[in-house]
Short mmCIF file of C-alpha atoms and ligand atoms in Angstrom, two decimals:
data_model
loop_
_atom_site.label_atom_id
_atom_site.label_comp_id
_atom_site.label_asym_id
_atom_site.label_seq_id
_atom_site.Cartn_x
_atom_site.Cartn_y
_atom_site.Cartn_z
CA MET Q 1 7.57 6.78 1.58
CA LEU Q 2 4.66 8.05 0.14
CA SER Q 3 4.38 10.15 -3.00
CA ARG Q 4 4.12 14.25 -1.98
CA ARG Q 5 0.63 13.75 -3.63
CA ALA Q 6 -0.33 11.22 -1.48
CA ILE Q 7 1.48 12.80 1.80
CA VAL Q 8 -0.35 15.93 1.44
CA ALA Q 9 -3.98 14.15 0.65
CA GLY Q 10 -3.04 12.23 3.83
CA LEU Q 11 -2.37 15.04 6.30
CA GLY Q 12 -5.19 16.57 9.18
CA ALA Q 13 -7.59 18.69 7.29
CA ALA Q 14 -6.08 22.14 9.14
CA ALA Q 15 -2.49 20.94 7.54
CA ALA Q 16 -4.00 20.55 4.32
CA ALA Q 17 -5.82 23.67 3.99
CA THR Q 18 -2.58 25.61 4.80
CA TYR Q 19 -0.82 23.94 1.94
CA ALA Q 20 -3.42 24.42 -0.35
CA GLY Q 21 -3.54 28.23 0.36
CA GLY Q 22 0.13 28.12 -1.34
CA LEU Q 23 2.48 27.83 1.59
CA ALA Q 24 5.24 25.52 1.86
CA ALA Q 25 4.24 21.78 2.11
CA PRO Q 26 4.46 21.08 5.89
CA SER Q 27 6.39 18.42 7.00
CA ILE Q 28 4.95 14.89 7.85
CA ALA Q 29 5.56 15.17 11.35
CA ARG Q 30 3.25 18.04 11.88
CA ALA Q 31 0.50 16.00 10.50
CA ALA Q 32 -1.69 14.32 12.87
CA ALA Q 33 -5.12 12.94 13.36
CA PRO Q 34 -7.92 13.60 12.18
CA PHE Q 35 -6.35 12.08 9.08
CA THR Q 36 -8.48 12.38 5.70
CA GLN Q 37 -7.86 9.42 3.01
CA PRO Q 38 -6.61 10.83 0.34
CA LYS Q 39 -8.55 10.59 -2.99
CA LEU Q 40 -8.07 7.92 -5.84
CA PRO Q 41 -5.12 8.73 -8.00
CA TYR Q 42 -7.47 7.77 -11.18
CA ALA Q 43 -11.52 7.15 -12.24
CA SER Q 44 -12.28 4.16 -10.21
CA ASP Q 45 -12.95 2.11 -13.55
CA ALA Q 46 -9.58 2.99 -14.54
CA LEU Q 47 -7.70 -0.52 -13.39
CA ALA Q 48 -10.68 -2.86 -15.02
CA PRO Q 49 -10.20 -5.42 -16.04
CA THR Q 50 -7.51 -6.48 -13.86
CA ILE Q 51 -9.14 -5.37 -10.91
CA SER Q 52 -13.20 -3.96 -11.67
CA ALA Q 53 -14.95 -0.96 -10.82
CA GLN Q 54 -17.10 -2.52 -8.21
CA THR Q 55 -14.21 -4.10 -6.05
CA VAL Q 56 -11.99 -0.68 -6.39
CA ASP Q 57 -15.31 1.08 -5.34
CA LEU Q 58 -15.52 -1.46 -2.34
CA HIS Q 59 -11.78 -1.42 -1.29
CA TYR Q 60 -11.76 1.84 -1.77
CA GLY Q 61 -14.83 3.46 -0.38
CA LYS Q 62 -15.71 0.82 1.66
CA HIS Q 63 -12.38 -0.81 3.46
CA HIS Q 64 -9.96 1.71 2.69
CA ALA Q 65 -12.33 4.30 4.06
CA ALA Q 66 -13.40 2.57 7.41
CA TYR Q 67 -9.73 1.95 8.25
CA PHE Q 68 -9.69 5.84 8.31
CA LYS Q 69 -12.83 5.98 10.20
CA ALA Q 70 -11.82 3.60 13.03
CA LEU Q 71 -8.29 5.25 13.27
CA ASN Q 72 -9.64 8.47 13.94
CA ASP Q 73 -12.28 7.45 16.48
CA LEU Q 74 -9.35 5.88 18.55
CA VAL Q 75 -6.56 8.02 18.51
CA PRO Q 76 -7.84 11.19 20.21
CA ASN Q 77 -6.79 11.26 23.84
CA THR Q 78 -3.93 8.60 23.27
CA SER Q 79 -0.17 8.83 23.13
CA TYR Q 80 -0.63 8.99 19.24
CA ALA Q 81 -2.71 12.01 18.97
CA ASP Q 82 -0.10 14.26 18.02
CA MET Q 83 1.57 11.79 15.35
CA SER Q 84 1.36 11.41 11.64
CA LEU Q 85 -0.05 8.55 10.33
CA GLU Q 86 3.74 7.11 9.53
CA GLU Q 87 4.84 7.72 12.82
CA ILE Q 88 1.42 5.81 14.34
CA VAL Q 89 2.55 2.99 12.34
CA LYS Q 90 6.00 2.60 13.70
CA ALA Q 91 5.15 3.36 16.89
CA SER Q 92 2.22 1.26 17.26
CA VAL Q 93 3.50 -2.19 15.65
CA LYS Q 94 4.99 -3.42 18.79
CA SER Q 95 2.26 -2.84 20.98
CA GLU Q 96 -0.15 -5.51 21.70
CA ALA Q 97 -2.26 -3.17 23.59
CA ASP Q 98 -2.60 -0.95 20.84
CA ARG Q 99 -3.21 -3.68 18.61
CA LYS Q 100 -6.87 -1.58 17.09
CA ILE Q 101 -4.85 1.51 17.02
CA PHE Q 102 -1.60 -0.35 14.79
CA ASN Q 103 -4.01 -2.55 12.42
CA ASN Q 104 -6.14 0.76 11.47
CA ALA Q 105 -3.18 2.77 10.97
CA GLY Q 106 -1.33 0.28 9.36
CA GLN Q 107 -3.90 -0.59 6.70
CA ALA Q 108 -4.73 3.35 6.52
CA TRP Q 109 -0.81 3.31 5.70
CA ASN Q 110 -0.96 0.18 3.32
CA HIS Q 111 -3.80 1.46 0.81
CA ILE Q 112 -2.22 4.59 0.35
CA PHE Q 113 0.79 3.23 -0.61
CA TYR Q 114 -0.96 0.68 -2.66
CA TRP Q 115 -3.07 3.14 -4.63
CA ASP Q 116 -0.40 4.69 -5.85
CA GLN Q 117 1.41 2.53 -7.89
CA PHE Q 118 -1.14 1.38 -10.17
CA LYS Q 119 -1.85 3.36 -13.81
CA SER Q 120 -4.52 3.20 -15.71
CA GLY Q 121 -3.76 2.21 -19.34
CA GLY Q 122 -1.27 -0.46 -18.38
CA ALA Q 123 2.02 -0.80 -17.02
CA THR Q 124 5.15 0.34 -17.58
CA GLU Q 125 8.54 -1.69 -18.09
CA PRO Q 126 11.30 -1.44 -15.22
CA ALA Q 127 13.96 0.88 -16.29
CA GLY Q 128 17.28 1.95 -15.10
CA GLU Q 129 18.65 0.91 -11.58
CA LEU Q 130 15.58 -1.02 -11.03
CA LYS Q 131 15.67 -2.78 -13.79
CA ALA Q 132 19.44 -3.67 -13.40
CA ALA Q 133 18.57 -4.90 -9.58
CA ILE Q 134 15.64 -6.73 -10.71
CA ASP Q 135 17.98 -8.52 -13.21
CA LYS Q 136 20.69 -8.71 -10.80
CA ASP Q 137 18.41 -10.07 -7.82
CA PHE Q 138 15.66 -11.89 -9.58
CA GLY Q 139 17.38 -12.97 -12.88
CA GLY Q 140 14.68 -10.83 -14.61
CA LEU Q 141 10.91 -9.64 -14.51
CA ASP Q 142 9.67 -12.84 -15.10
CA ALA Q 143 10.98 -14.35 -11.99
CA LEU Q 144 10.06 -11.91 -9.81
CA LYS Q 145 6.68 -11.85 -10.90
CA THR Q 146 6.37 -15.76 -10.31
CA ALA Q 147 7.91 -15.53 -6.86
CA MET Q 148 5.80 -12.73 -5.70
CA VAL Q 149 2.90 -14.83 -6.72
CA LYS Q 150 4.20 -17.61 -4.39
CA THR Q 151 4.87 -14.89 -1.70
CA GLY Q 152 1.17 -13.62 -1.81
CA GLY Q 153 -0.33 -17.44 -2.52
CA ASP Q 154 1.88 -18.52 0.59
CA VAL Q 155 0.42 -15.44 3.14
CA PHE Q 156 -2.37 -17.62 5.51
CA GLY Q 157 -5.49 -15.82 5.21
CA SER Q 158 -5.08 -12.01 4.91
CA GLY Q 159 -2.32 -9.68 4.50
CA TRP Q 160 0.03 -8.71 2.18
CA ALA Q 161 2.88 -9.33 -0.61
CA TRP Q 162 6.03 -7.01 -0.86
CA LEU Q 163 8.79 -5.97 -2.77
CA VAL Q 164 11.52 -4.84 -0.25
CA HIS Q 165 14.44 -2.90 -1.08
CA ASP Q 166 17.55 -3.21 1.78
CA GLY Q 167 19.56 -0.76 0.57
CA SER Q 168 21.64 -3.22 -1.70
CA LYS Q 169 19.41 -5.99 -2.83
CA LEU Q 170 16.04 -6.50 -3.52
CA SER Q 171 13.57 -9.35 -1.76
CA LEU Q 172 10.11 -10.46 -0.99
CA VAL Q 173 7.95 -11.13 2.16
CA GLY Q 174 4.73 -12.01 3.01
CA THR Q 175 3.23 -10.12 6.09
CA PRO Q 176 0.08 -10.82 7.87
CA GLY Q 177 -3.32 -8.41 8.70
CA GLY Q 178 -2.23 -4.85 8.44
CA ASP Q 179 1.30 -5.24 9.36
CA SER Q 180 4.29 -4.03 6.61
CA PRO Q 181 7.64 -4.26 6.26
CA PHE Q 182 7.31 -0.24 6.43
CA ALA Q 183 6.38 -0.52 9.99
CA ARG Q 184 9.36 -2.55 10.78
CA GLY Q 185 11.87 0.25 9.59
CA GLY Q 186 11.84 -1.45 6.30
CA LYS Q 187 11.73 0.39 2.69
CA PRO Q 188 8.94 -1.79 1.05
CA LEU Q 189 8.88 -1.02 -3.14
CA LEU Q 190 5.43 -2.19 -4.09
CA GLY Q 191 2.61 -4.07 -1.98
CA ILE Q 192 -0.10 -6.27 -3.04
CA ASP Q 193 -2.81 -6.61 -1.21
CA VAL Q 194 -3.85 -10.21 -0.62
CA TRP Q 195 -6.97 -9.89 1.46
CA GLU Q 196 -10.10 -11.57 -0.16
CA HIS Q 197 -11.69 -8.26 -0.02
CA ALA Q 198 -9.15 -7.09 -3.08
CA TYR Q 199 -9.78 -9.97 -5.51
CA TYR Q 200 -13.04 -12.19 -4.54
CA LEU Q 201 -15.46 -10.57 -6.86
CA ASP Q 202 -13.15 -10.71 -9.53
CA TYR Q 203 -10.95 -13.80 -9.28
CA GLN Q 204 -13.31 -15.66 -6.44
CA ASN Q 205 -10.63 -17.99 -4.54
CA ARG Q 206 -7.53 -17.65 -7.39
CA ARG Q 207 -5.40 -14.99 -5.77
CA PRO Q 208 -2.44 -15.98 -7.27
CA ASP Q 209 -4.30 -15.37 -10.87
CA HIS Q 210 -5.39 -11.70 -9.44
CA VAL Q 211 -1.52 -11.26 -8.14
CA LYS Q 212 -0.31 -12.26 -11.58
CA ALA Q 213 -2.77 -10.09 -13.19
CA VAL Q 214 -1.78 -7.21 -11.45
CA LEU Q 215 2.11 -7.35 -11.86
CA ASP Q 216 1.25 -8.18 -15.56
CA LYS Q 217 -0.94 -5.38 -16.56
CA ILE Q 218 -1.36 -2.44 -13.73
CA VAL Q 219 1.56 -2.26 -11.75
CA ASN Q 220 3.63 1.21 -12.60
CA TRP Q 221 7.07 0.72 -12.43
CA THR Q 222 8.19 4.27 -12.37
CA VAL Q 223 6.73 4.98 -9.24
CA VAL Q 224 8.64 1.07 -7.90
CA ALA Q 225 12.11 3.02 -8.97
CA GLU Q 226 11.03 6.16 -7.70
CA ARG Q 227 10.43 4.25 -4.25
CA MET Q 228 13.80 2.51 -4.68
CA GLN Q 229 15.78 6.15 -5.53
CA ALA Q 230 13.85 8.10 -2.45
FE1 LIG T 1 -7.26 -4.08 1.12
#
């Protein structure tokens, strides 16, 4: 689901060192806590002015980092200790007792997915099967954007707006907190963070303006298409 770069970067330190040594990339199932936050795939000012460097520095350097730290503090000596990040997300989503582990694992995963889908220097355009699916299921890219802005606006409080593919059809869904379609077995293609930490410095309360700008200016539709094919 995540790119190989993100998966490798998110591996436990020992597994990552093995990969860096030139051996075959370990399977995700062997990567367990402690998890390492992947590096940003661009400079922190690369998404400006759509998302300012100040927001990226806080969002990646403080919020995303904090989810990793909390997860690494919570997981040892639990049934999740030998699981990959993806396995923890899926295994903990329905457990009320493990809500803190899920919240932090979900947010660690969601943000890797988030940073990976943007592009310095402006948006590409959907092409090929992705474009055809957007045309079929939404009536075009502009209609998809309008509907996704509404999905993001309809999330009450903190959460995410997702473009999802179920194998035959694209749809939109909003989720609260650290939840995601991925946690529940779905296949997200694009995830827009609508927590206030994602936009408040740049857009204050204007969440729809932020989501629209992100969709218009910085989505890497090539990555979205790759996710649909994966
Ligand atoms: Fe966030």
